[in-house]
Amino acid sequence: MIKLNIYKPKDYVVGRTQSYRVKIVAELDDPDEGTSSSSSSSEEEPVLGLCDALIFKVQEDAHGFTHFLGVCQPYDLGVLQPTGSPRRTDVIDCYLPGEVLADPFIEAVTADVQALLNSFYGFQGNISLSGGTV
Amino acid sequence: MTTLYLPFDQDGLIELEIELSQNDDYDWILTAEVTQNLVFEDQDDPRRLCRFVDIYGRFSHVMSPADDVSVPALPAVNADNAGCMKKVRFIFRDSDHGLSAADKAQETYNAILYDLDEYIRAKMLLKDENLELVDEIYLS
């Protein structure tokens, strides 16, 4: 459903500058899948999944620099807009202090995106609240 | 004052005014200032000439590509208390231990040139056109 395109520099020389660039672009692999139901039932079913690929949370600081805050929580998707600060975006374009951190960073982002998707579909089953005392 | 053109093997992307001299007290004085930076993306941004990072009021290092997108020009500083400045001036004085003042001054001189040269090369390697798609991850 979500595709993450990972971009890295073609060539890189380790040096004292300690700058390594990683770019991750998210896109909906099949936009229709997450936004609508093909059910012929007249009952309106809840829309599950993502409506767009703006799943990364970024914020601008007082100097106009944009900082990556993390993968959106389900709550963020409903609250944050594509404009303003903080906002949602589909691109992470960041500098890491060294090439060695690139893969762990990408793995962490991937895991968080997977967790976001799981949080949507984790509630698909029926939940019984019968009996018991809270 | 000497004008140097970097990178070393091709002239003109960065121009640097640099001077190493000795004063009447036999201290070595090193001053450096970038006067042209064609590598920086926004040529209207005065930060292109602010190539030296100051943290908590002390010189820290020459700007890196990562600093270009996170360090404002002094007197503004970011969350790490880092700001960048246009000109640096170092005073080296002989002490009883370590390198002589002249050696320390010469090492700093060389390090500034080396780091600015590497900054140019790193910026070239990290440009948009030098990024390549290395992986596509599908999640559902």
PDB file of C-alpha atoms in Angstrom:
ATOM      1  CA  MET A   1       0.000   0.000   0.000  1.00  0.00           C
ATOM      2  CA  ILE A   2       2.804   2.385   0.816  1.00  0.00           C
ATOM      3  CA  LYS A   3       5.986   2.412  -1.195  1.00  0.00           C
ATOM      4  CA  LEU A   4       9.124   4.021   0.163  1.00  0.00           C
ATOM      5  CA  ASN A   5      11.662   5.095  -2.449  1.00  0.00           C
ATOM      6  CA  ILE A   6      15.119   5.322  -0.945  1.00  0.00           C
ATOM      7  CA  TYR A   7      17.708   7.629  -2.481  1.00  0.00           C
ATOM      8  CA  LYS A   8      21.374   7.770  -1.544  1.00  0.00           C
ATOM      9  CA  PRO A   9      24.433   9.438  -3.106  1.00  0.00           C
ATOM     10  CA  LYS A  10      25.995   7.476  -5.958  1.00  0.00           C
ATOM     11  CA  ASP A  11      29.476   8.130  -4.652  1.00  0.00           C
ATOM     12  CA  TYR A  12      30.557   9.076  -1.219  1.00  0.00           C
ATOM     13  CA  VAL A  13      33.917   9.745   0.345  1.00  0.00           C
ATOM     14  CA  VAL A  14      34.184   9.576   4.091  1.00  0.00           C
ATOM     15  CA  GLY A  15      35.708  12.786   5.362  1.00  0.00           C
ATOM     16  CA  ARG A  16      35.726  15.341   8.099  1.00  0.00           C
ATOM     17  CA  THR A  17      32.552  17.039   6.885  1.00  0.00           C
ATOM     18  CA  GLN A  18      30.481  14.202   8.340  1.00  0.00           C
ATOM     19  CA  SER A  19      27.554  14.791   6.046  1.00  0.00           C
ATOM     20  CA  TYR A  20      25.620  12.058   4.321  1.00  0.00           C
ATOM     21  CA  ARG A  21      22.351  12.690   2.546  1.00  0.00           C
ATOM     22  CA  VAL A  22      19.384  10.360   2.553  1.00  0.00           C
ATOM     23  CA  LYS A  23      16.111  11.018   0.790  1.00  0.00           C
ATOM     24  CA  ILE A  24      12.980   8.954   1.312  1.00  0.00           C
ATOM     25  CA  VAL A  25       9.929   9.559  -0.845  1.00  0.00           C
ATOM     26  CA  ALA A  26       6.670   7.897   0.148  1.00  0.00           C
ATOM     27  CA  GLU A  27       3.930   7.172  -2.331  1.00  0.00           C
ATOM     28  CA  LEU A  28       0.690   5.258  -2.276  1.00  0.00           C
ATOM     29  CA  ASP A  29       1.269   2.109  -4.225  1.00  0.00           C
ATOM     30  CA  ASP A  30      -2.412   1.771  -5.012  1.00  0.00           C
ATOM     31  CA  PRO A  31      -4.281   4.942  -4.050  1.00  0.00           C
ATOM     32  CA  ASP A  32      -7.721   3.412  -4.596  1.00  0.00           C
ATOM     33  CA  GLU A  33      -7.082   0.590  -2.210  1.00  0.00           C
ATOM     34  CA  GLY A  34      -6.976   2.736   0.881  1.00  0.00           C
ATOM     35  CA  THR A  35      -9.598   5.321   0.122  1.00  0.00           C
ATOM     36  CA  SER A  36     -12.725   3.510  -0.867  1.00  0.00           C
ATOM     37  CA  SER A  37     -14.604   0.297  -0.440  1.00  0.00           C
ATOM     38  CA  SER A  38     -15.912  -1.689  -3.375  1.00  0.00           C
ATOM     39  CA  SER A  39     -18.647  -3.173  -1.285  1.00  0.00           C
ATOM     40  CA  SER A  40     -22.079  -3.038  -2.834  1.00  0.00           C
ATOM     41  CA  SER A  41     -23.663  -2.733   0.562  1.00  0.00           C
ATOM     42  CA  SER A  42     -25.632   0.427   1.105  1.00  0.00           C
ATOM     43  CA  GLU A  43     -24.164   0.747   4.570  1.00  0.00           C
ATOM     44  CA  GLU A  44     -21.427   3.289   4.737  1.00  0.00           C
ATOM     45  CA  GLU A  45     -18.293   1.549   5.856  1.00  0.00           C
ATOM     46  CA  PRO A  46     -15.500   3.336   7.628  1.00  0.00           C
ATOM     47  CA  VAL A  47     -12.631   4.294   5.367  1.00  0.00           C
ATOM     48  CA  LEU A  48      -9.553   2.456   6.434  1.00  0.00           C
ATOM     49  CA  GLY A  49      -6.023   3.150   5.353  1.00  0.00           C
ATOM     50  CA  LEU A  50      -4.336   6.233   4.058  1.00  0.00           C
ATOM     51  CA  CYS A  51      -5.775   8.831   1.768  1.00  0.00           C
ATOM     52  CA  ASP A  52      -2.416  10.226   0.769  1.00  0.00           C
ATOM     53  CA  ALA A  53       1.283   9.581   1.239  1.00  0.00           C
ATOM     54  CA  LEU A  54       1.908  12.566   3.508  1.00  0.00           C
ATOM     55  CA  ILE A  55       3.008  10.422   6.418  1.00  0.00           C
ATOM     56  CA  PHE A  56       6.120  12.252   7.608  1.00  0.00           C
ATOM     57  CA  LYS A  57       5.948  15.007  10.197  1.00  0.00           C
ATOM     58  CA  VAL A  58       8.209  18.021   9.740  1.00  0.00           C
ATOM     59  CA  GLN A  59       8.525  21.363  11.440  1.00  0.00           C
ATOM     60  CA  GLU A  60      10.169  24.645  10.552  1.00  0.00           C
ATOM     61  CA  ASP A  61      12.211  26.429  13.158  1.00  0.00           C
ATOM     62  CA  ALA A  62      12.495  30.169  13.679  1.00  0.00           C
ATOM     63  CA  HIS A  63      15.250  30.407  11.045  1.00  0.00           C
ATOM     64  CA  GLY A  64      13.288  28.669   8.312  1.00  0.00           C
ATOM     65  CA  PHE A  65      15.109  25.336   8.507  1.00  0.00           C
ATOM     66  CA  THR A  66      12.901  22.271   8.189  1.00  0.00           C
ATOM     67  CA  HIS A  67      13.376  19.434  10.663  1.00  0.00           C
ATOM     68  CA  PHE A  68      12.081  15.895  10.449  1.00  0.00           C
ATOM     69  CA  LEU A  69      10.118  15.034  13.580  1.00  0.00           C
ATOM     70  CA  GLY A  70       9.221  11.446  12.761  1.00  0.00           C
ATOM     71  CA  VAL A  71       6.624   9.313  11.073  1.00  0.00           C
ATOM     72  CA  CYS A  72       3.107  10.552  11.767  1.00  0.00           C
ATOM     73  CA  GLN A  73       0.981   8.924  14.412  1.00  0.00           C
ATOM     74  CA  PRO A  74      -2.581   8.079  13.370  1.00  0.00           C
ATOM     75  CA  TYR A  75      -3.678  11.127  15.342  1.00  0.00           C
ATOM     76  CA  ASP A  76      -1.354  13.367  13.305  1.00  0.00           C
ATOM     77  CA  LEU A  77      -2.949  12.263  10.052  1.00  0.00           C
ATOM     78  CA  GLY A  78      -6.237  13.725  11.134  1.00  0.00           C
ATOM     79  CA  VAL A  79      -4.883  16.882  12.663  1.00  0.00           C
ATOM     80  CA  LEU A  80      -1.894  18.064  10.648  1.00  0.00           C
ATOM     81  CA  GLN A  81      -2.276  19.771   7.287  1.00  0.00           C
ATOM     82  CA  PRO A  82       0.091  19.658   4.292  1.00  0.00           C
ATOM     83  CA  THR A  83       0.958  23.298   4.957  1.00  0.00           C
ATOM     84  CA  GLY A  84       1.997  25.187   8.053  1.00  0.00           C
ATOM     85  CA  SER A  85       4.336  24.052  10.777  1.00  0.00           C
ATOM     86  CA  PRO A  86       4.385  21.331  11.913  1.00  0.00           C
ATOM     87  CA  ARG A  87       2.959  19.751   8.782  1.00  0.00           C
ATOM     88  CA  ARG A  88       2.735  16.484   6.945  1.00  0.00           C
ATOM     89  CA  THR A  89       4.883  15.709   3.924  1.00  0.00           C
ATOM     90  CA  ASP A  90       5.790  12.739   1.771  1.00  0.00           C
ATOM     91  CA  VAL A  91       9.519  13.479   1.551  1.00  0.00           C
ATOM     92  CA  ILE A  92      12.302  13.153   4.079  1.00  0.00           C
ATOM     93  CA  ASP A  93      15.424  14.847   2.777  1.00  0.00           C
ATOM     94  CA  CYS A  94      18.010  14.954   5.497  1.00  0.00           C
ATOM     95  CA  TYR A  95      21.682  14.958   6.302  1.00  0.00           C
ATOM     96  CA  LEU A  96      23.063  12.359   8.677  1.00  0.00           C
ATOM     97  CA  PRO A  97      26.429  12.584  10.419  1.00  0.00           C
ATOM     98  CA  GLY A  98      27.981   9.769   8.417  1.00  0.00           C
ATOM     99  CA  GLU A  99      27.130   7.004   5.981  1.00  0.00           C
ATOM    100  CA  VAL A 100      27.094   4.384   8.719  1.00  0.00           C
ATOM    101  CA  LEU A 101      23.881   5.842  10.163  1.00  0.00           C
ATOM    102  CA  ALA A 102      21.973   5.727   6.889  1.00  0.00           C
ATOM    103  CA  ASP A 103      20.774   2.119   7.011  1.00  0.00           C
ATOM    104  CA  PRO A 104      19.699   2.199  10.687  1.00  0.00           C
ATOM    105  CA  PHE A 105      17.843   5.421   9.960  1.00  0.00           C
ATOM    106  CA  ILE A 106      16.053   3.906   6.978  1.00  0.00           C
ATOM    107  CA  GLU A 107      15.209   0.780   8.982  1.00  0.00           C
ATOM    108  CA  ALA A 108      13.794   2.887  11.800  1.00  0.00           C
ATOM    109  CA  VAL A 109      11.647   4.932   9.426  1.00  0.00           C
ATOM    110  CA  THR A 110      10.458   1.762   7.706  1.00  0.00           C
ATOM    111  CA  ALA A 111       9.517   0.197  11.037  1.00  0.00           C
ATOM    112  CA  ASP A 112       7.610   3.309  12.065  1.00  0.00           C
ATOM    113  CA  VAL A 113       5.723   3.410   8.777  1.00  0.00           C
ATOM    114  CA  GLN A 114       4.860  -0.265   9.221  1.00  0.00           C
ATOM    115  CA  ALA A 115       3.675   0.477  12.752  1.00  0.00           C
ATOM    116  CA  LEU A 116       1.493   3.267  11.397  1.00  0.00           C
ATOM    117  CA  LEU A 117      -0.088   0.921   8.888  1.00  0.00           C
ATOM    118  CA  ASN A 118      -0.581  -1.741  11.550  1.00  0.00           C
ATOM    119  CA  SER A 119      -2.324   0.766  13.761  1.00  0.00           C
ATOM    120  CA  PHE A 120      -4.954   1.245  11.074  1.00  0.00           C
ATOM    121  CA  TYR A 121      -5.624  -2.366  10.364  1.00  0.00           C
ATOM    122  CA  GLY A 122      -5.297  -3.590  13.909  1.00  0.00           C
ATOM    123  CA  PHE A 123      -8.878  -2.556  14.581  1.00  0.00           C
ATOM    124  CA  GLN A 124     -10.517  -4.279  11.685  1.00  0.00           C
ATOM    125  CA  GLY A 125     -11.792  -7.236  13.689  1.00  0.00           C
ATOM    126  CA  ASN A 126     -14.898  -7.228  15.819  1.00  0.00           C
ATOM    127  CA  ILE A 127     -14.407  -6.152  19.374  1.00  0.00           C
ATOM    128  CA  SER A 128     -16.695  -7.622  21.979  1.00  0.00           C
ATOM    129  CA  LEU A 129     -17.264  -5.613  25.092  1.00  0.00           C
ATOM    130  CA  SER A 130     -19.836  -7.930  26.573  1.00  0.00           C
ATOM    131  CA  GLY A 131     -19.427  -8.878  30.177  1.00  0.00           C
ATOM    132  CA  GLY A 132     -16.776  -7.972  32.642  1.00  0.00           C
ATOM    133  CA  THR A 133     -16.252  -4.921  34.713  1.00  0.00           C
ATOM    134  CA  VAL A 134     -13.898  -2.078  34.075  1.00  0.00           C
TER     135      VAL A 134
ATOM    136  CA  MET B   1      46.329  39.007   2.768  1.00  0.00           C
ATOM    137  CA  THR B   2      46.342  36.214   0.214  1.00  0.00           C
ATOM    138  CA  THR B   3      43.431  35.245  -2.012  1.00  0.00           C
ATOM    139  CA  LEU B   4      43.119  31.508  -2.574  1.00  0.00           C
ATOM    140  CA  TYR B   5      40.797  29.754  -4.983  1.00  0.00           C
ATOM    141  CA  LEU B   6      39.300  26.394  -4.160  1.00  0.00           C
ATOM    142  CA  PRO B   7      38.992  23.504  -4.821  1.00  0.00           C
ATOM    143  CA  PHE B   8      42.659  22.796  -5.251  1.00  0.00           C
ATOM    144  CA  ASP B   9      42.471  21.208  -8.675  1.00  0.00           C
ATOM    145  CA  GLN B  10      40.056  23.690 -10.260  1.00  0.00           C
ATOM    146  CA  ASP B  11      39.776  27.346  -9.481  1.00  0.00           C
ATOM    147  CA  GLY B  12      37.032  29.587  -8.411  1.00  0.00           C
ATOM    148  CA  LEU B  13      34.166  27.881  -6.599  1.00  0.00           C
ATOM    149  CA  ILE B  14      35.244  29.339  -3.279  1.00  0.00           C
ATOM    150  CA  GLU B  15      37.434  32.389  -2.827  1.00  0.00           C
ATOM    151  CA  LEU B  16      39.187  32.759   0.470  1.00  0.00           C
ATOM    152  CA  GLU B  17      41.076  35.716   1.908  1.00  0.00           C
ATOM    153  CA  ILE B  18      43.586  34.359   4.375  1.00  0.00           C
ATOM    154  CA  GLU B  19      46.551  35.813   6.207  1.00  0.00           C
ATOM    155  CA  LEU B  20      49.079  34.415   8.621  1.00  0.00           C
ATOM    156  CA  SER B  21      51.308  36.935  10.348  1.00  0.00           C
ATOM    157  CA  GLN B  22      53.246  37.565  13.526  1.00  0.00           C
ATOM    158  CA  ASN B  23      52.679  40.583  15.759  1.00  0.00           C
ATOM    159  CA  ASP B  24      55.065  42.536  17.983  1.00  0.00           C
ATOM    160  CA  ASP B  25      54.510  40.126  20.881  1.00  0.00           C
ATOM    161  CA  TYR B  26      55.576  37.230  18.654  1.00  0.00           C
ATOM    162  CA  ASP B  27      52.035  35.836  18.619  1.00  0.00           C
ATOM    163  CA  TRP B  28      50.884  34.308  15.372  1.00  0.00           C
ATOM    164  CA  ILE B  29      47.686  35.774  13.974  1.00  0.00           C
ATOM    165  CA  LEU B  30      45.570  33.880  11.464  1.00  0.00           C
ATOM    166  CA  THR B  31      42.589  35.540   9.797  1.00  0.00           C
ATOM    167  CA  ALA B  32      40.326  33.954   7.206  1.00  0.00           C
ATOM    168  CA  GLU B  33      37.253  35.119   5.343  1.00  0.00           C
ATOM    169  CA  VAL B  34      35.320  33.575   2.476  1.00  0.00           C
ATOM    170  CA  THR B  35      34.504  36.193  -0.150  1.00  0.00           C
ATOM    171  CA  GLN B  36      32.874  33.991  -2.773  1.00  0.00           C
ATOM    172  CA  ASN B  37      30.993  30.710  -2.548  1.00  0.00           C
ATOM    173  CA  LEU B  38      29.460  29.442  -5.768  1.00  0.00           C
ATOM    174  CA  VAL B  39      28.677  26.050  -4.246  1.00  0.00           C
ATOM    175  CA  PHE B  40      25.916  27.311  -1.980  1.00  0.00           C
ATOM    176  CA  GLU B  41      22.466  26.800  -3.497  1.00  0.00           C
ATOM    177  CA  ASP B  42      21.024  30.266  -2.834  1.00  0.00           C
ATOM    178  CA  GLN B  43      23.371  32.922  -4.109  1.00  0.00           C
ATOM    179  CA  ASP B  44      21.171  35.651  -2.601  1.00  0.00           C
ATOM    180  CA  ASP B  45      21.581  34.231   0.887  1.00  0.00           C
ATOM    181  CA  PRO B  46      24.325  36.033   2.837  1.00  0.00           C
ATOM    182  CA  ARG B  47      24.974  32.777   4.688  1.00  0.00           C
ATOM    183  CA  ARG B  48      26.866  31.529   1.649  1.00  0.00           C
ATOM    184  CA  LEU B  49      29.832  33.545   2.900  1.00  0.00           C
ATOM    185  CA  CYS B  50      29.440  32.546   6.546  1.00  0.00           C
ATOM    186  CA  ARG B  51      31.581  29.462   6.480  1.00  0.00           C
ATOM    187  CA  PHE B  52      32.724  29.171  10.081  1.00  0.00           C
ATOM    188  CA  VAL B  53      30.611  27.628  12.827  1.00  0.00           C
ATOM    189  CA  ASP B  54      30.582  29.130  16.280  1.00  0.00           C
ATOM    190  CA  ILE B  55      29.155  27.166  19.204  1.00  0.00           C
ATOM    191  CA  TYR B  56      28.669  28.851  22.576  1.00  0.00           C
ATOM    192  CA  GLY B  57      30.713  31.818  21.387  1.00  0.00           C
ATOM    193  CA  ARG B  58      33.760  29.822  20.284  1.00  0.00           C
ATOM    194  CA  PHE B  59      34.891  28.733  16.850  1.00  0.00           C
ATOM    195  CA  SER B  60      33.980  25.099  16.317  1.00  0.00           C
ATOM    196  CA  HIS B  61      34.569  24.026  12.718  1.00  0.00           C
ATOM    197  CA  VAL B  62      34.243  24.918   9.050  1.00  0.00           C
ATOM    198  CA  MET B  63      30.677  24.647   7.763  1.00  0.00           C
ATOM    199  CA  SER B  64      29.695  21.246   6.405  1.00  0.00           C
ATOM    200  CA  PRO B  65      26.851  20.474   3.966  1.00  0.00           C
ATOM    201  CA  ALA B  66      24.773  19.370   6.963  1.00  0.00           C
ATOM    202  CA  ASP B  67      25.394  22.725   8.640  1.00  0.00           C
ATOM    203  CA  ASP B  68      24.144  24.500   5.513  1.00  0.00           C
ATOM    204  CA  VAL B  69      20.618  23.298   6.299  1.00  0.00           C
ATOM    205  CA  SER B  70      20.650  23.786  10.048  1.00  0.00           C
ATOM    206  CA  VAL B  71      22.938  26.606  11.180  1.00  0.00           C
ATOM    207  CA  PRO B  72      21.755  30.247  10.973  1.00  0.00           C
ATOM    208  CA  ALA B  73      23.986  33.281  10.689  1.00  0.00           C
ATOM    209  CA  LEU B  74      25.088  34.884  13.936  1.00  0.00           C
ATOM    210  CA  PRO B  75      23.817  36.470  16.114  1.00  0.00           C
ATOM    211  CA  ALA B  76      21.017  33.924  15.593  1.00  0.00           C
ATOM    212  CA  VAL B  77      21.795  30.420  16.844  1.00  0.00           C
ATOM    213  CA  ASN B  78      19.994  27.101  16.523  1.00  0.00           C
ATOM    214  CA  ALA B  79      18.951  24.678  19.253  1.00  0.00           C
ATOM    215  CA  ASP B  80      22.568  23.492  19.563  1.00  0.00           C
ATOM    216  CA  ASN B  81      23.726  27.081  20.119  1.00  0.00           C
ATOM    217  CA  ALA B  82      25.462  26.997  16.767  1.00  0.00           C
ATOM    218  CA  GLY B  83      25.625  29.996  14.489  1.00  0.00           C
ATOM    219  CA  CYS B  84      27.861  30.742  11.523  1.00  0.00           C
ATOM    220  CA  MET B  85      30.126  33.729  10.980  1.00  0.00           C
ATOM    221  CA  LYS B  86      31.879  35.264   8.038  1.00  0.00           C
ATOM    222  CA  LYS B  87      35.334  35.906   9.373  1.00  0.00           C
ATOM    223  CA  VAL B  88      37.569  34.163  11.894  1.00  0.00           C
ATOM    224  CA  ARG B  89      40.664  35.418  13.657  1.00  0.00           C
ATOM    225  CA  PHE B  90      42.907  33.165  15.697  1.00  0.00           C
ATOM    226  CA  ILE B  91      45.764  34.161  17.973  1.00  0.00           C
ATOM    227  CA  PHE B  92      48.408  31.520  18.710  1.00  0.00           C
ATOM    228  CA  ARG B  93      50.856  32.008  21.550  1.00  0.00           C
ATOM    229  CA  ASP B  94      53.789  29.838  22.508  1.00  0.00           C
ATOM    230  CA  SER B  95      53.341  27.717  25.590  1.00  0.00           C
ATOM    231  CA  ASP B  96      55.573  25.369  27.550  1.00  0.00           C
ATOM    232  CA  HIS B  97      54.012  22.256  26.096  1.00  0.00           C
ATOM    233  CA  GLY B  98      52.681  21.046  22.786  1.00  0.00           C
ATOM    234  CA  LEU B  99      53.303  22.514  19.391  1.00  0.00           C
ATOM    235  CA  SER B 100      54.839  25.908  18.906  1.00  0.00           C
ATOM    236  CA  ALA B 101      52.571  28.830  18.084  1.00  0.00           C
ATOM    237  CA  ALA B 102      53.888  28.868  14.528  1.00  0.00           C
ATOM    238  CA  ASP B 103      53.123  25.180  14.039  1.00  0.00           C
ATOM    239  CA  LYS B 104      49.641  25.495  15.500  1.00  0.00           C
ATOM    240  CA  ALA B 105      48.928  28.470  13.262  1.00  0.00           C
ATOM    241  CA  GLN B 106      50.162  26.632  10.183  1.00  0.00           C
ATOM    242  CA  GLU B 107      48.128  23.534  11.059  1.00  0.00           C
ATOM    243  CA  THR B 108      44.993  25.616  11.476  1.00  0.00           C
ATOM    244  CA  TYR B 109      45.697  27.360   8.179  1.00  0.00           C
ATOM    245  CA  ASN B 110      46.019  24.014   6.426  1.00  0.00           C
ATOM    246  CA  ALA B 111      42.931  22.600   8.147  1.00  0.00           C
ATOM    247  CA  ILE B 112      40.748  25.503   7.003  1.00  0.00           C
ATOM    248  CA  LEU B 113      41.864  25.008   3.415  1.00  0.00           C
ATOM    249  CA  TYR B 114      41.403  21.251   3.631  1.00  0.00           C
ATOM    250  CA  ASP B 115      37.919  21.515   5.138  1.00  0.00           C
ATOM    251  CA  LEU B 116      36.726  24.088   2.621  1.00  0.00           C
ATOM    252  CA  ASP B 117      38.050  21.928  -0.189  1.00  0.00           C
ATOM    253  CA  GLU B 118      36.271  18.911   1.240  1.00  0.00           C
ATOM    254  CA  TYR B 119      33.085  20.942   1.701  1.00  0.00           C
ATOM    255  CA  ILE B 120      33.038  21.634  -2.035  1.00  0.00           C
ATOM    256  CA  ARG B 121      33.595  17.989  -2.935  1.00  0.00           C
ATOM    257  CA  ALA B 122      30.945  16.795  -0.456  1.00  0.00           C
ATOM    258  CA  LYS B 123      28.409  19.293  -1.808  1.00  0.00           C
ATOM    259  CA  MET B 124      29.016  17.994  -5.326  1.00  0.00           C
ATOM    260  CA  LEU B 125      28.575  14.375  -4.268  1.00  0.00           C
ATOM    261  CA  LEU B 126      25.377  15.147  -2.362  1.00  0.00           C
ATOM    262  CA  LYS B 127      23.648  17.147  -5.109  1.00  0.00           C
ATOM    263  CA  ASP B 128      20.220  16.074  -6.358  1.00  0.00           C
ATOM    264  CA  GLU B 129      21.579  14.757  -9.642  1.00  0.00           C
ATOM    265  CA  ASN B 130      24.074  12.557  -7.828  1.00  0.00           C
ATOM    266  CA  LEU B 131      21.416  10.794  -5.782  1.00  0.00           C
ATOM    267  CA  GLU B 132      20.261   7.428  -7.031  1.00  0.00           C
ATOM    268  CA  LEU B 133      17.316   5.240  -6.202  1.00  0.00           C
ATOM    269  CA  VAL B 134      18.804   2.351  -4.252  1.00  0.00           C
ATOM    270  CA  ASP B 135      15.769   0.634  -2.817  1.00  0.00           C
ATOM    271  CA  GLU B 136      12.005   0.458  -3.055  1.00  0.00           C
ATOM    272  CA  ILE B 137      10.261  -0.788   0.059  1.00  0.00           C
ATOM    273  CA  TYR B 138       6.645  -1.897  -0.134  1.00  0.00           C
ATOM    274  CA  LEU B 139       4.653  -1.867   3.075  1.00  0.00           C
ATOM    275  CA  SER B 140       1.074  -2.890   3.675  1.00  0.00           C
TER     276      SER B 140
END
